[in-house]
CSV table of C-alpha atoms in Angstrom, one decimal:
chain,number,residue,atom,x,y,z
A,1,MET,CA,98.9,85.8,105.6
A,2,TYR,CA,96.7,85.9,102.5
A,3,ASN,CA,93.2,84.4,102.1
A,4,ILE,CA,91.6,83.5,98.8
A,5,TYR,CA,88.0,82.2,98.5
A,6,VAL,CA,87.1,80.5,95.2
A,7,CYS,CA,83.5,79.7,94.5
A,8,GLY,CA,81.2,78.5,91.7
A,9,VAL,CA,79.4,75.4,90.7
A,10,GLY,CA,80.5,71.9,89.9
A,11,GLY,CA,82.1,71.5,86.5
A,12,GLN,CA,83.6,75.0,86.4
A,13,GLY,CA,87.1,74.0,87.5
A,14,ILE,CA,87.1,75.6,90.9
A,15,ILE,CA,89.2,72.9,92.5
A,16,LYS,CA,91.7,72.7,89.6
A,17,THR,CA,92.1,76.5,89.8
A,18,SER,CA,92.7,76.3,93.5
A,19,VAL,CA,95.3,73.5,93.1
A,20,ILE,CA,97.2,75.6,90.5
A,21,ILE,CA,97.2,78.7,92.9
A,22,GLY,CA,98.2,76.5,95.9
A,23,GLU,CA,101.0,74.8,94.0
A,24,ALA,CA,102.3,78.0,92.6
A,25,ALA,CA,102.4,79.6,96.1
A,26,MET,CA,104.4,76.5,97.4
A,27,LYS,CA,106.8,76.9,94.5
A,28,GLU,CA,107.5,80.4,95.8
A,29,GLY,CA,108.3,78.9,99.2
A,30,MET,CA,105.0,79.9,100.9
A,31,ASN,CA,103.0,77.8,103.4
A,32,VAL,CA,99.6,76.8,101.9
A,33,VAL,CA,96.6,75.3,103.5
A,34,MET,CA,93.5,74.6,101.5
A,35,SER,CA,90.0,73.2,102.1
A,36,GLU,CA,87.3,72.4,99.6
A,37,ILE,CA,83.5,72.0,99.9
A,38,HIS,CA,81.6,70.1,97.3
A,39,GLY,CA,77.8,70.5,96.9
A,40,MET,CA,75.9,68.0,94.8
A,41,ALA,CA,78.1,65.4,93.2
A,42,GLN,CA,77.0,66.6,89.7
A,43,ARG,CA,77.4,69.6,87.5
A,44,GLY,CA,75.5,72.5,89.0
A,45,GLY,CA,76.1,71.9,92.8
A,46,ALA,CA,77.9,74.6,94.8
A,47,VAL,CA,81.7,74.2,95.1
A,48,SER,CA,84.1,76.4,97.1
A,49,THR,CA,87.7,76.3,98.2
A,50,GLU,CA,89.5,78.3,100.8
A,51,ILE,CA,93.2,78.9,100.2
A,52,ARG,CA,95.2,80.3,103.0
A,53,ILE,CA,98.8,81.4,102.3
A,54,GLY,CA,101.3,82.2,105.0
A,55,ASP,CA,101.6,81.5,108.7
A,56,VAL,CA,98.1,80.0,109.3
A,57,LYS,CA,96.9,77.2,111.5
A,58,GLY,CA,93.5,76.3,110.1
A,59,SER,CA,92.1,75.9,106.6
A,60,ILE,CA,88.9,77.8,107.0
A,61,ILE,CA,88.9,81.6,106.3
A,62,PRO,CA,87.2,83.4,109.1
A,63,ASP,CA,84.2,85.6,108.2
A,64,GLY,CA,85.3,89.0,106.9
A,65,GLU,CA,88.9,87.9,106.3
A,66,ALA,CA,89.0,87.0,102.6
A,67,ASP,CA,91.6,89.1,100.8
A,68,LEU,CA,90.5,87.9,97.3
A,69,VAL,CA,87.2,86.3,96.2
A,70,ILE,CA,87.2,84.6,92.8
A,71,ALA,CA,83.6,83.9,92.0
A,72,PHE,CA,82.9,81.8,88.9
A,73,GLU,CA,79.1,82.3,89.2
A,74,PRO,CA,77.1,85.4,90.5
A,75,LEU,CA,74.8,83.6,93.0
A,76,GLU,CA,77.8,81.9,94.5
A,77,ALA,CA,79.5,85.3,94.8
A,78,LEU,CA,76.4,86.5,96.8
A,79,ARG,CA,76.8,83.5,99.1
A,80,ALA,CA,80.4,84.5,99.7
A,81,ILE,CA,79.4,87.8,101.2
A,82,PRO,CA,80.1,86.7,104.8
A,83,LYS,CA,83.8,86.1,103.9
A,84,ILE,CA,84.1,89.6,102.4
A,85,SER,CA,85.1,92.9,104.1
A,86,GLY,CA,86.1,96.4,103.0
A,87,GLY,CA,89.6,95.1,102.3
A,88,SER,CA,88.4,92.3,100.0
A,89,ASP,CA,88.8,92.3,96.2
A,90,VAL,CA,86.1,90.4,94.3
A,91,ILE,CA,86.4,89.1,90.7
A,92,MET,CA,83.1,87.8,89.4
A,93,ASN,CA,82.0,86.1,86.3
A,94,THR,CA,78.6,87.5,85.3
A,95,SER,CA,77.4,84.3,83.4
A,96,MET,CA,74.6,82.7,85.4
A,97,ILE,CA,74.1,79.0,86.2
A,98,PRO,CA,70.8,78.9,88.2
A,99,PRO,CA,70.9,76.2,90.8
A,100,PHE,CA,68.4,73.3,90.6
A,101,ASN,CA,66.5,74.4,93.7
A,102,LEU,CA,66.0,77.9,92.2
A,103,VAL,CA,65.0,76.6,88.8
A,104,ASN,CA,62.2,74.6,90.4
A,105,SER,CA,61.0,77.3,92.7
A,106,LEU,CA,58.9,80.5,92.5
A,107,HIS,CA,61.9,82.6,93.5
A,108,PRO,CA,63.6,84.4,90.5
A,109,TYR,CA,67.4,84.5,90.1
A,110,PRO,CA,68.5,87.9,91.4
A,111,PRO,CA,69.6,90.3,88.6
A,112,VAL,CA,73.4,90.4,88.3
A,113,GLU,CA,73.3,94.1,88.8
A,114,GLU,CA,71.8,93.6,92.3
A,115,ILE,CA,74.4,91.0,93.1
A,116,VAL,CA,77.2,93.4,92.0
A,117,GLY,CA,75.5,96.1,94.1
A,118,ALA,CA,75.4,93.9,97.2
A,119,LEU,CA,79.1,93.0,96.7
A,120,ASN,CA,80.0,96.7,96.3
A,121,GLU,CA,78.4,97.5,99.6
A,122,ARG,CA,80.7,95.1,101.4
A,123,ALA,CA,84.0,94.7,99.3
A,124,GLY,CA,86.8,97.1,98.6
A,125,THR,CA,86.7,96.5,94.9
A,126,VAL,CA,84.5,94.4,92.6
A,127,ARG,CA,85.3,93.5,89.0
A,128,ALA,CA,82.4,91.7,87.2
A,129,PHE,CA,82.8,90.6,83.6
A,130,ASP,CA,81.5,87.9,81.2
A,131,ALA,CA,84.3,85.3,81.6
A,132,GLU,CA,82.2,82.7,79.8
A,133,ARG,CA,82.3,84.8,76.6
A,134,ILE,CA,86.0,85.2,76.9
A,135,ALA,CA,86.5,81.5,77.4
A,136,VAL,CA,84.5,80.7,74.3
A,137,GLU,CA,86.5,83.3,72.3
A,138,ALA,CA,89.8,81.8,73.6
A,139,GLY,CA,88.8,78.4,72.2
A,140,HIS,CA,86.7,76.5,74.7
A,141,ILE,CA,84.1,77.2,77.4
A,142,MET,CA,85.8,74.8,79.7
A,143,SER,CA,88.7,77.2,79.9
A,144,LEU,CA,86.6,79.6,82.0
A,145,ASN,CA,88.6,78.8,85.1
A,146,MET,CA,91.8,79.9,83.4
A,147,VAL,CA,90.1,83.2,82.4
A,148,MET,CA,89.2,83.7,86.0
A,149,LEU,CA,92.7,82.8,87.2
A,150,GLY,CA,94.2,85.3,84.6
A,151,ALA,CA,91.9,88.0,85.9
A,152,ALA,CA,92.9,87.3,89.5
A,153,ALA,CA,96.6,87.4,88.5
A,154,ALA,CA,96.1,90.7,86.7
A,155,THR,CA,94.8,92.4,89.9
A,156,GLY,CA,98.3,92.2,91.4
A,157,LYS,CA,96.5,90.9,94.6
A,158,LEU,CA,97.7,87.3,94.3
A,159,PRO,CA,101.0,87.1,96.2
A,160,ILE,CA,102.5,84.9,93.4
A,161,ASP,CA,104.5,85.7,90.3
A,162,ARG,CA,102.6,85.3,87.0
A,163,ASP,CA,105.4,83.1,85.5
A,164,VAL,CA,105.1,80.8,88.5
A,165,ILE,CA,101.4,80.5,88.0
A,166,MET,CA,102.0,79.7,84.3
A,167,ASP,CA,104.4,76.9,85.3
A,168,SER,CA,101.9,75.5,87.7
A,169,MET,CA,99.3,75.6,84.9
A,170,LYS,CA,101.6,73.6,82.7
A,171,GLU,CA,102.1,71.0,85.4
A,172,ASN,CA,98.4,70.6,86.2
A,173,LEU,CA,96.6,70.9,82.9
A,174,PRO,CA,96.4,68.3,80.1
A,175,SER,CA,99.1,69.1,77.5
A,176,GLY,CA,96.6,68.8,74.6
A,177,LEU,CA,94.5,71.6,76.1
A,178,LEU,CA,97.4,73.8,77.3
A,179,ASP,CA,97.3,76.3,74.4
A,180,VAL,CA,93.7,77.1,74.8
A,181,ASN,CA,94.1,77.4,78.6
A,182,VAL,CA,97.1,79.7,78.3
A,183,ARG,CA,95.2,81.8,75.8
A,184,ALA,CA,92.2,82.0,78.2
A,185,PHE,CA,94.5,83.0,81.1
A,186,ASN,CA,96.1,85.7,79.0
A,187,GLU,CA,92.6,87.0,77.8
A,188,GLY,CA,91.4,87.1,81.5
A,189,PHE,CA,94.6,88.9,82.4
A,190,GLY,CA,94.0,91.4,79.6
A,191,GLU,CA,90.3,91.9,80.6
A,192,MET,CA,91.4,93.3,84.0
A,193,MET,CA,94.0,95.6,82.4
A,194,LYS,CA,91.2,97.5,80.4
């Protein structure tokens, strides 16, 4: 059994990334169960998916049982802490998208360094990097999700072959945007190899 928690905000491609992971795992003959939670129905609302691979009965990852957390946004990574344990690996984009309720309040967005510190207290490993910058350099900011997927694949923690993930990307992404997304995936992969 392998549990993957993917989180971020609306518009970042969390669900598309999760579908690619799930379909790739099914291509490898694995049982996959997935759930998704949408926040506000507009860009900026919290979105998370839970992908469970293997012999599982339910779609919700019990607290403390996420093997891998892919966090597209730092504050959403912080919200994922209950899912994390000492055996969890966390990959986090450091680019912030402050939620609407925080923007209009007196509470400041926590410094990214504090978020990384809180994650390090709980997780086995934490890799935090500026995936947004890499996506822009790869050709388009909207390829951030493929940067994150590439980073996840590079950890060796996804129980799915890289080539199978690439096949699933080709089947699930618009052909006109495939080149930039493959480039973003490869750049994210390379970032984890540094």
